Structures are given as C-alpha cells and as structure tokens.
Amino acid sequence: MDNVGLVAIVSIFTAGFTIAIGSIGPAVGEGLAVARALAAIAQQPDESGTISRTLFVGLAMVESTAIYCLVVAIIIIFANPFWSSVLQRAGG
Amino acid sequence: METRLTISPDSIVYWQSGPIVLNATIVFTWVVMAMLVIGSWLITRNLTTAPRITRWQNLLEIVVSYIREQIREITRQNPDPYLAFLGTLFLFIALSNLLVIVPEFQPPTGSLNTTAALALAVFLAVPIFGIASRGVVGYLKEYTRPSIFMLPFNIIGEFSRTIALAVRLFGNMMSGTLIGALLLAFVPLFVPVVMNLFALLIGMIQAYIFAVLATVYIGSATRTRKMEEREHALEEREERVRETVSSEDEEREESMDREERRSRETETEEREEREHEESHKER
C-alpha cells in the first residue's frame, strides 16, 4: 500500500471515530444535566429563570468537548495537513 | 451554483496586494461593525425622555436595559462599568450570527481568527477590571485561593477557559455554515432550510453563552472581600429574621390552639351539664 492510500484510509477512519466516540460523553452528560434541571424546576417553579439560565451555561460548557472533537474531525476531512505533502511526494 | 465549501471565510480572498489580504472575514466584520455603529448613531441622534419615543429608540432601550439587568444579576454588582464591553461583545456576536440568514453572508465568527481575538479581549479584560476594582495585590491574591497549591491550576485554568471560549464559538459557527453548504449540494430545498434554522438558534445561544461566561469571569475577578462579607452578613440577617418570624408564627399558632382547646372543653362541659339537667328533669 502506498503512502497516499495509507494516509487517506487512516484519515477517514480517524475522522469517523473521533466524532463518534467524542459525542457519547457530552450527550450523556447533557442528558443528566437536563434531567436534574427539570427536577429542580419542578421543586421550585419560581426560580425557573435562574435555573434555565444556569442550565444553558452548563450545557454550553459540556458541549465544548464535543465541539473540539467535531473540529478535529472536520479539519482531518477538509483541511488535512498531511494530504498535500504526501501527494507532492507521490507526484514528485 | 457555486457553494463556498470552505472551512473558514479566511480563504475567500477579495483583494490582495503584498501582505495585505482582504478576505471575507475582514469584509464581513466591517459590514457588522458598520451596521452596529451607523444604526446606533441614526437612532440616538434624537434621544428623548418624552412619553412618546420612536420604536427604534424603544428597541435600543429594551436591549440595553435587558443586558444591564442580566449583568447586574450575574455579577451582583453595579453593572455600569462593564456594560460597554460586555454589551458590545454580545451585540457583535449576536448580529454576526443572526445575519447568516442573508444569502452570501459569511459570519466573521466562523473564523478562528475572529473568535480568538474576542477571547483574547476577554482574557485581557478580566485582569484589567480586576485590578481596577481590587488593586494589583488584591487581584493577584485571588490566584492563591483557596490555597497556594492551586496557583498553577488557576493559571492553567485562565488559559484553558480562554481557548475554550474561542474554540466553542468557532466550532459552533463553522459547523453550522459547513453543514448548510454540504446539505445544499446533496439534499436541496427542505433540509438545508431546517439546518439553517438550527444554525440560527445555535448562533444566538452561543452569543448569549459567550457574553454570560465573560460576565461570570469578570464578576468573579471584581468581587471584593468586603462585598462577600456584606453578602454574608445580609444572608445571616435574612436567616435570623426568618427564624424570628417563624418562631412568632409558632407562638401565635400555639396560643390559638390553646384557646381552641379551652373553648372546646368549655363547650363539652356545657353540653354535659345540659344533658345532666335534662336527665335530671326526666327523672
């Protein structure tokens, strides 16, 4: 297998795996957070404004990890840093 | 139809001469800046406090007062020193995320350069506001709370949360525009519209998150010891008042219960006497 094929295979595989595994953790965490927030709102409906705001801020923080994985996957697919150099070496 | 399937608007170059590059990020940043500045100037030319105000002044008043109340709620301090910085942050990001709906508009927040610049602004603003309100020594002592061993973690935390701010906003906006462009190539007509709506919602939420996180960071850096003690004292006083009120309520309830019991006892006594008399009469 030549270098070009190897880089392509590993890039595609890694990109898929990165986003697949990287979104499990944040999804579970966000589900737990929303469940607890709903319980809190049910207990104290007066504070629902504060609780909602805090929930959204917390969700954004938890979402960050999934966004990191998404950015890595997109960079590997669309702006692969090794693709051009390995193509050059194969062509030249 | 040409779809710009790029990872960032930096690669769309409109004009270039030597090292000066005019790419889509810069041009659309200027567009958003122009809209904000010219729009505000036009509206605030004739500010009045009369009962009838134009609807544009009403809009600006609602926006500014809402941001002010949010800052006051989150930092629990006077929001006026921070209103300019945090309000501008929110309005710039919100407007640039909102204009995604306009065709051919590339949001400048979809480029890591813009979001890194905004995160850097927050990174610099936190010590500036902190030192302005607590002094250099007071601000630096915050890094040793709760203990001196946390000093490296606090410093690392500062850097990592700045990077997180930049990458969070960039990732959300870039993925939104990229998915929209991709879907336009594969599934035209309905699915891209739904994805565009979703990207709009995410954009507004991310603008709010960015501003709220900046507010929280600045608020935690400017909260002085005296204010914490004052808050503590207020909370303790509220608790004591609540206790005395509840104890007064309990006393009142007890006395009412005693009266009730006494009246009930007298009632039963009277009833028994009457029955006695009747039985006596019968006999």
PDB file of C-alpha atoms in Angstrom, chain A residues 50 53 56-57 60-61 64 67-68 70-71 74-75 78-79, chain B residues 7 70 73 164 167-168 171-172 174-175 178 208-209 212-213:
ATOM      1  CA  THR A  50     -32.219  31.268  37.103  1.00  0.00           C
ATOM      2  CA  ARG A  53     -30.007  30.256  32.538  1.00  0.00           C
ATOM      3  CA  PHE A  56     -27.835  26.703  29.329  1.00  0.00           C
ATOM      4  CA  VAL A  57     -24.462  27.911  30.524  1.00  0.00           C
ATOM      5  CA  ALA A  60     -22.526  25.067  26.598  1.00  0.00           C
ATOM      6  CA  MET A  61     -19.552  24.164  28.772  1.00  0.00           C
ATOM      7  CA  SER A  64     -17.340  22.258  24.251  1.00  0.00           C
ATOM      8  CA  ILE A  67     -17.176  20.700  19.583  1.00  0.00           C
ATOM      9  CA  TYR A  68     -13.441  20.040  19.976  1.00  0.00           C
ATOM     10  CA  LEU A  70     -16.064  17.912  15.707  1.00  0.00           C
ATOM     11  CA  VAL A  71     -13.421  20.499  14.833  1.00  0.00           C
ATOM     12  CA  ILE A  74     -13.661  18.423  10.132  1.00  0.00           C
ATOM     13  CA  ILE A  75     -10.028  19.512   9.939  1.00  0.00           C
ATOM     14  CA  PHE A  78     -11.438  19.126   4.766  1.00  0.00           C
ATOM     15  CA  ALA A  79      -8.085  20.637   5.642  1.00  0.00           C
TER      16      ALA A  79
ATOM     17  CA  ILE B   7     -13.672  25.527   6.416  1.00  0.00           C
ATOM     18  CA  GLN B  70     -28.515  40.399  33.235  1.00  0.00           C
ATOM     19  CA  GLU B  73     -27.978  39.651  38.239  1.00  0.00           C
ATOM     20  CA  ALA B 164     -12.378  27.125  25.224  1.00  0.00           C
ATOM     21  CA  VAL B 167     -12.946  27.207  20.027  1.00  0.00           C
ATOM     22  CA  ARG B 168     -16.534  26.848  21.276  1.00  0.00           C
ATOM     23  CA  GLY B 171     -16.727  25.269  16.252  1.00  0.00           C
ATOM     24  CA  ASN B 172     -20.429  26.055  16.542  1.00  0.00           C
ATOM     25  CA  MET B 174     -18.143  26.786  11.422  1.00  0.00           C
ATOM     26  CA  SER B 175     -20.050  23.519  11.684  1.00  0.00           C
ATOM     27  CA  LEU B 178     -20.357  23.938   6.668  1.00  0.00           C
ATOM     28  CA  TYR B 208     -25.506  34.565  24.887  1.00  0.00           C
ATOM     29  CA  ILE B 209     -23.145  31.931  26.304  1.00  0.00           C
ATOM     30  CA  VAL B 212     -22.546  35.272  30.063  1.00  0.00           C
ATOM     31  CA  LEU B 213     -19.217  33.470  30.503  1.00  0.00           C
TER      32      LEU B 213
END
